[in-house]
Short mmCIF file of C-alpha atoms and ligand atoms in Angstrom, two decimals:
data_model
loop_
_atom_site.label_atom_id
_atom_site.label_comp_id
_atom_site.label_asym_id
_atom_site.label_seq_id
_atom_site.Cartn_x
_atom_site.Cartn_y
_atom_site.Cartn_z
CA MET A 1 -22.02 -31.95 -32.09
CA SER A 2 -22.52 -28.99 -29.74
CA LEU A 3 -19.71 -26.45 -29.35
CA ASN A 4 -18.74 -26.05 -25.69
CA ILE A 5 -16.02 -23.49 -25.04
CA VAL A 6 -14.38 -22.63 -21.73
CA LEU A 7 -12.41 -19.36 -21.52
CA ILE A 8 -9.78 -19.21 -18.79
CA GLY A 9 -7.61 -16.27 -17.84
CA PRO A 10 -6.86 -13.76 -15.11
CA PRO A 11 -9.37 -11.01 -14.36
CA GLY A 12 -9.10 -8.41 -17.13
CA ALA A 13 -7.85 -10.91 -19.72
CA GLY A 14 -10.82 -10.05 -21.96
CA LYS A 15 -12.88 -13.20 -21.31
CA GLY A 16 -16.21 -11.33 -21.22
CA THR A 17 -15.48 -9.28 -24.35
CA GLN A 18 -14.31 -12.33 -26.30
CA ALA A 19 -17.19 -14.48 -25.04
CA ASP A 20 -19.58 -11.88 -26.54
CA GLN A 21 -17.79 -12.19 -29.89
CA LEU A 22 -17.83 -16.01 -29.85
CA ARG A 23 -21.53 -16.03 -28.97
CA ARG A 24 -22.21 -13.88 -32.03
CA ILE A 25 -19.89 -15.78 -34.40
CA TYR A 26 -20.99 -19.32 -33.48
CA GLY A 27 -24.61 -18.62 -32.43
CA ILE A 28 -24.07 -20.17 -29.00
CA SER A 29 -25.03 -18.96 -25.51
CA LYS A 30 -22.71 -16.98 -23.28
CA VAL A 31 -22.67 -18.14 -19.68
CA SER A 32 -20.84 -15.68 -17.42
CA THR A 33 -20.82 -16.71 -13.78
CA GLY A 34 -19.53 -13.27 -12.71
CA GLU A 35 -22.50 -11.59 -14.44
CA MET A 36 -24.96 -14.10 -12.97
CA LEU A 37 -23.62 -13.49 -9.46
CA ARG A 38 -23.56 -9.69 -9.86
CA ASP A 39 -27.21 -9.81 -11.03
CA ALA A 40 -28.08 -11.93 -7.98
CA VAL A 41 -26.34 -9.47 -5.63
CA ASN A 42 -28.07 -6.46 -7.25
CA ALA A 43 -31.48 -8.18 -7.12
CA ARG A 44 -30.84 -9.15 -3.46
CA THR A 45 -31.78 -12.78 -4.04
CA PRO A 46 -30.83 -15.50 -1.49
CA LEU A 47 -27.96 -16.51 -3.80
CA GLY A 48 -26.82 -12.87 -3.91
CA ALA A 49 -26.74 -12.73 -0.11
CA ARG A 50 -24.58 -15.89 0.01
CA VAL A 51 -21.97 -14.64 -2.46
CA ALA A 52 -21.78 -10.87 -1.83
CA GLU A 53 -19.01 -10.94 0.75
CA ALA A 54 -16.66 -13.24 -1.22
CA MET A 55 -17.16 -11.16 -4.35
CA ALA A 56 -16.53 -7.82 -2.62
CA SER A 57 -13.21 -9.04 -1.23
CA GLY A 58 -12.07 -10.77 -4.43
CA ARG A 59 -12.25 -14.30 -3.00
CA LEU A 60 -13.78 -17.21 -4.87
CA VAL A 61 -17.33 -18.29 -4.08
CA GLY A 62 -17.38 -21.90 -2.79
CA ASP A 63 -17.32 -24.74 -5.30
CA ALA A 64 -20.62 -26.25 -4.10
CA VAL A 65 -22.57 -23.03 -4.71
CA MET A 66 -20.92 -22.43 -8.09
CA ILE A 67 -21.51 -25.98 -9.28
CA GLU A 68 -25.19 -25.73 -8.34
CA VAL A 69 -25.55 -22.42 -10.24
CA VAL A 70 -23.82 -23.75 -13.38
CA ARG A 71 -25.56 -27.14 -13.31
CA GLU A 72 -28.93 -25.37 -13.35
CA ARG A 73 -27.83 -22.93 -16.07
CA LEU A 74 -26.48 -25.68 -18.35
CA SER A 75 -29.70 -27.65 -18.04
CA ARG A 76 -31.66 -24.92 -19.87
CA PRO A 77 -32.60 -25.49 -23.53
CA ASP A 78 -30.72 -22.47 -24.95
CA VAL A 79 -27.34 -24.14 -24.30
CA ALA A 80 -28.19 -27.32 -26.25
CA ALA A 81 -26.35 -26.01 -29.35
CA GLY A 82 -23.39 -25.04 -27.23
CA TYR A 83 -22.05 -22.35 -24.92
CA VAL A 84 -19.07 -20.24 -24.11
CA LEU A 85 -18.30 -20.21 -20.41
CA ASP A 86 -16.76 -17.02 -19.04
CA GLY A 87 -15.45 -17.36 -15.47
CA PHE A 88 -16.21 -21.03 -14.85
CA PRO A 89 -14.52 -23.32 -14.00
CA ARG A 90 -12.03 -21.55 -11.78
CA THR A 91 -10.85 -24.55 -9.75
CA VAL A 92 -9.88 -28.14 -10.56
CA GLU A 93 -12.93 -29.39 -8.67
CA GLN A 94 -15.26 -27.23 -10.81
CA ALA A 95 -13.52 -28.53 -13.97
CA ARG A 96 -13.92 -32.16 -12.91
CA VAL A 97 -17.64 -31.70 -12.30
CA LEU A 98 -18.05 -29.88 -15.63
CA ASP A 99 -16.31 -32.78 -17.42
CA GLU A 100 -18.74 -35.16 -15.71
CA MET A 101 -21.71 -33.02 -16.78
CA MET A 102 -20.42 -33.18 -20.39
CA MET A 103 -20.13 -36.99 -20.46
CA ARG A 104 -23.26 -37.29 -22.60
CA ARG A 105 -22.59 -34.08 -24.56
CA ALA A 106 -19.58 -32.80 -26.50
CA PRO A 107 -16.35 -32.38 -24.49
CA VAL A 108 -15.32 -28.83 -23.65
CA ILE A 109 -12.70 -26.87 -25.59
CA PRO A 110 -10.62 -25.14 -22.90
CA ILE A 111 -8.79 -22.01 -24.05
CA VAL A 112 -6.43 -19.92 -21.96
CA LEU A 113 -6.14 -16.19 -22.64
CA ARG A 114 -2.59 -15.24 -21.68
CA VAL A 115 -2.06 -11.66 -20.43
CA SER A 116 0.75 -10.34 -18.20
CA GLU A 117 0.01 -9.17 -14.66
CA GLY A 118 1.10 -5.59 -15.44
CA GLU A 119 -1.29 -5.41 -18.42
CA VAL A 120 -4.15 -6.87 -16.37
CA MET A 121 -3.60 -4.27 -13.61
CA ARG A 122 -3.61 -1.44 -16.15
CA ARG A 123 -6.82 -2.70 -17.80
CA LEU A 124 -8.75 -3.32 -14.58
CA LEU A 125 -7.94 0.04 -13.03
CA GLN A 126 -9.30 1.70 -16.21
CA ARG A 127 -12.30 -0.57 -16.65
CA ARG A 128 -15.76 0.95 -16.21
CA LEU A 129 -19.23 -0.62 -16.09
CA CYS A 130 -22.37 1.15 -17.41
CA VAL A 131 -25.08 1.44 -14.74
CA GLY A 132 -27.70 1.67 -17.52
CA CYS A 133 -27.03 -1.34 -19.78
CA GLY A 134 -24.29 -3.24 -17.93
CA LEU A 135 -21.79 -2.98 -20.80
CA THR A 136 -18.08 -2.99 -19.89
CA TRP A 137 -15.82 -0.26 -21.26
CA GLY A 138 -12.04 0.04 -21.40
CA GLY A 139 -12.14 3.38 -19.55
CA LEU A 140 -10.63 5.69 -22.17
CA ASP A 141 -12.50 7.31 -25.04
CA PRO A 142 -10.87 7.33 -28.51
CA GLY A 143 -9.22 10.69 -27.66
CA GLY A 144 -7.42 9.06 -24.72
CA THR A 145 -9.34 10.84 -21.93
CA VAL A 146 -11.34 9.02 -19.26
CA GLN A 147 -14.72 8.02 -20.63
CA GLN A 148 -17.65 9.41 -18.57
CA ARG A 149 -20.74 8.10 -20.37
CA CYS A 150 -21.72 4.83 -22.04
CA ALA A 151 -21.39 5.21 -25.83
CA ARG A 152 -24.29 2.78 -26.32
CA CYS A 153 -26.99 4.04 -23.93
CA GLY A 154 -25.55 7.24 -22.40
CA GLY A 155 -25.64 5.74 -18.88
CA ALA A 156 -23.16 6.73 -16.18
CA LEU A 157 -19.97 4.67 -16.02
CA VAL A 158 -18.77 3.39 -12.66
CA ARG A 159 -15.87 1.25 -11.50
CA ARG A 160 -16.79 -2.29 -10.52
CA PRO A 161 -16.38 -2.47 -6.71
CA ASP A 162 -13.97 -5.40 -7.11
CA ASP A 163 -11.81 -3.43 -9.59
CA ASP A 164 -10.38 -1.44 -6.67
CA ALA A 165 -6.54 -1.80 -6.60
CA ASP A 166 -6.37 -3.84 -3.35
CA VAL A 167 -9.17 -6.19 -4.42
CA VAL A 168 -7.56 -6.61 -7.86
CA ARG A 169 -4.29 -7.67 -6.20
CA ASN A 170 -6.26 -10.21 -4.18
CA ARG A 171 -8.06 -11.51 -7.28
CA LEU A 172 -4.74 -11.98 -9.07
CA ARG A 173 -3.36 -13.94 -6.10
CA VAL A 174 -6.50 -16.09 -6.06
CA PHE A 175 -6.07 -16.69 -9.80
CA GLU A 176 -2.49 -17.89 -9.29
CA GLU A 177 -3.45 -20.21 -6.43
CA ALA A 178 -6.67 -21.77 -7.70
CA THR A 179 -6.68 -21.34 -11.43
CA VAL A 180 -3.11 -22.09 -12.43
CA PRO A 181 -3.56 -25.76 -11.31
CA LEU A 182 -6.76 -25.71 -13.40
CA ILE A 183 -4.71 -24.85 -16.50
CA GLU A 184 -2.44 -27.80 -15.73
CA TYR A 185 -5.55 -30.00 -15.47
CA TYR A 186 -6.80 -28.87 -18.88
CA ARG A 187 -3.41 -29.23 -20.58
CA GLY A 188 -4.18 -32.96 -20.84
CA HIS A 189 -7.41 -32.35 -22.78
CA VAL A 190 -7.28 -33.15 -26.47
CA ALA A 191 -8.68 -29.73 -27.46
CA PHE A 192 -6.64 -27.52 -25.09
CA ALA A 193 -5.51 -24.22 -26.64
CA SER A 194 -3.75 -21.08 -25.52
CA VAL A 195 -4.05 -17.63 -27.13
CA ASP A 196 -2.12 -14.38 -26.64
CA GLY A 197 -4.73 -12.13 -24.99
CA SER A 198 -2.58 -9.00 -25.03
CA GLN A 199 -3.21 -8.34 -28.73
CA PRO A 200 -5.92 -5.87 -29.87
CA PRO A 201 -9.39 -7.41 -29.27
CA SER A 202 -10.13 -8.11 -32.96
CA ARG A 203 -6.82 -10.01 -33.31
CA VAL A 204 -7.62 -12.02 -30.19
CA THR A 205 -11.00 -12.94 -31.72
CA GLU A 206 -9.29 -14.09 -34.93
CA ALA A 207 -6.80 -16.20 -32.95
CA LEU A 208 -9.66 -17.71 -30.93
CA ARG A 209 -11.55 -18.63 -34.10
CA ALA A 210 -8.51 -20.37 -35.52
CA ALA A 211 -7.90 -22.23 -32.23
CA ILE A 212 -11.56 -23.27 -31.94
CA ASP A 213 -11.81 -24.52 -35.53
CA LYS A 214 -8.66 -26.61 -35.03
CA ALA A 215 -9.84 -27.91 -31.64
CA ARG A 216 -13.25 -28.85 -33.06
CA GLY A 217 -11.52 -31.00 -35.67
CA MET A 218 -9.51 -32.72 -32.95
CA VAL A 219 -12.60 -33.37 -30.80
CA ARG A 220 -14.43 -34.87 -33.80
CA HIS A 221 -11.44 -37.04 -34.69
CA ALA A 222 -11.12 -38.30 -31.08
CA ALA A 223 -14.88 -39.05 -30.97
CA SER A 224 -14.80 -41.02 -34.26
CA GLN A 225 -11.78 -43.05 -33.10
CA GLN A 226 -13.57 -43.86 -29.83
CA ALA A 227 -16.71 -44.91 -31.73
CA ALA A 228 -14.62 -47.20 -33.97
CA ARG A 229 -13.18 -49.08 -30.97
P1 LIG B 301 -15.69 -12.27 -12.78
O1 LIG B 301 -16.70 -11.29 -13.29
O2 LIG B 301 -15.60 -13.51 -13.61
O3 LIG B 301 -14.34 -11.63 -12.54
O4 LIG B 301 -16.24 -12.77 -11.35
C1 LIG B 301 -16.43 -11.85 -10.29
C2 LIG B 301 -16.40 -12.58 -8.96
O5 LIG B 301 -17.45 -13.56 -8.91
C3 LIG B 301 -15.11 -13.36 -8.67
O6 LIG B 301 -14.07 -12.55 -8.14
C4 LIG B 301 -15.62 -14.39 -7.65
O7 LIG B 301 -15.81 -13.81 -6.37
C5 LIG B 301 -17.02 -14.73 -8.21
N1 LIG B 301 -16.98 -15.86 -9.16
C6 LIG B 301 -17.33 -15.85 -10.49
N2 LIG B 301 -17.17 -17.06 -11.05
C7 LIG B 301 -16.72 -17.88 -10.08
C8 LIG B 301 -16.34 -19.27 -10.02
N3 LIG B 301 -16.40 -20.06 -11.11
N4 LIG B 301 -15.91 -19.77 -8.84
C9 LIG B 301 -15.85 -19.01 -7.74
N5 LIG B 301 -16.16 -17.70 -7.71
C10 LIG B 301 -16.59 -17.12 -8.86
#
């Protein structure tokens, strides 16, 4: 049975970082809608032109566009063994369509990363993106000063345009409005889990592993009971 994980949380909750870890641990694909859209904007594709304005102001891109992007991505062979979704779904409508798409595959394991608004603000204002390799950094080097260069490739580090304080406030408001009802929607799923995202990253990864292993057991149990009916 494929392993399909959905990570939900406010911007800066660590979804991207943890999705990278889960990809490595479980050998599944990472599907980050934010990364896909940023690539489209940078490459000036027609999709990029459609989403650039919403992204720059911290609004959500429309459901129809997002569903089209994800439907195409999840139809590729590399996700057959499973995936970890980072940044999708963000609305109840997106979640409903994803559930429909998974009817003939394994149900998703939705996991919320809980982080306070103050912590998210602090993280996002420090966050830097490498222009060379695209890696995200926490902003401070181990000595506690602001990091200037990417420790992996030496590229310059820049702030993501939507990590500006005003845009971050907007993104947090959007999260409350659109995504909090999404969490309510997922609470009814058999495999729903919630993890404290304010712990150090390695502890969050451990907690995610434990939650996923438990949720997998529950999904299998539910599937075998359904088959027996
Ligand atoms: P992220 O990197 O996940 O914070 O996404 C960056 C931006 O891309 C968001 O602020 C939205 O404008 C857009 N975006 C990414 N995923 C979605 C989604 N599932 N639904 C709507 N907009 C999205």
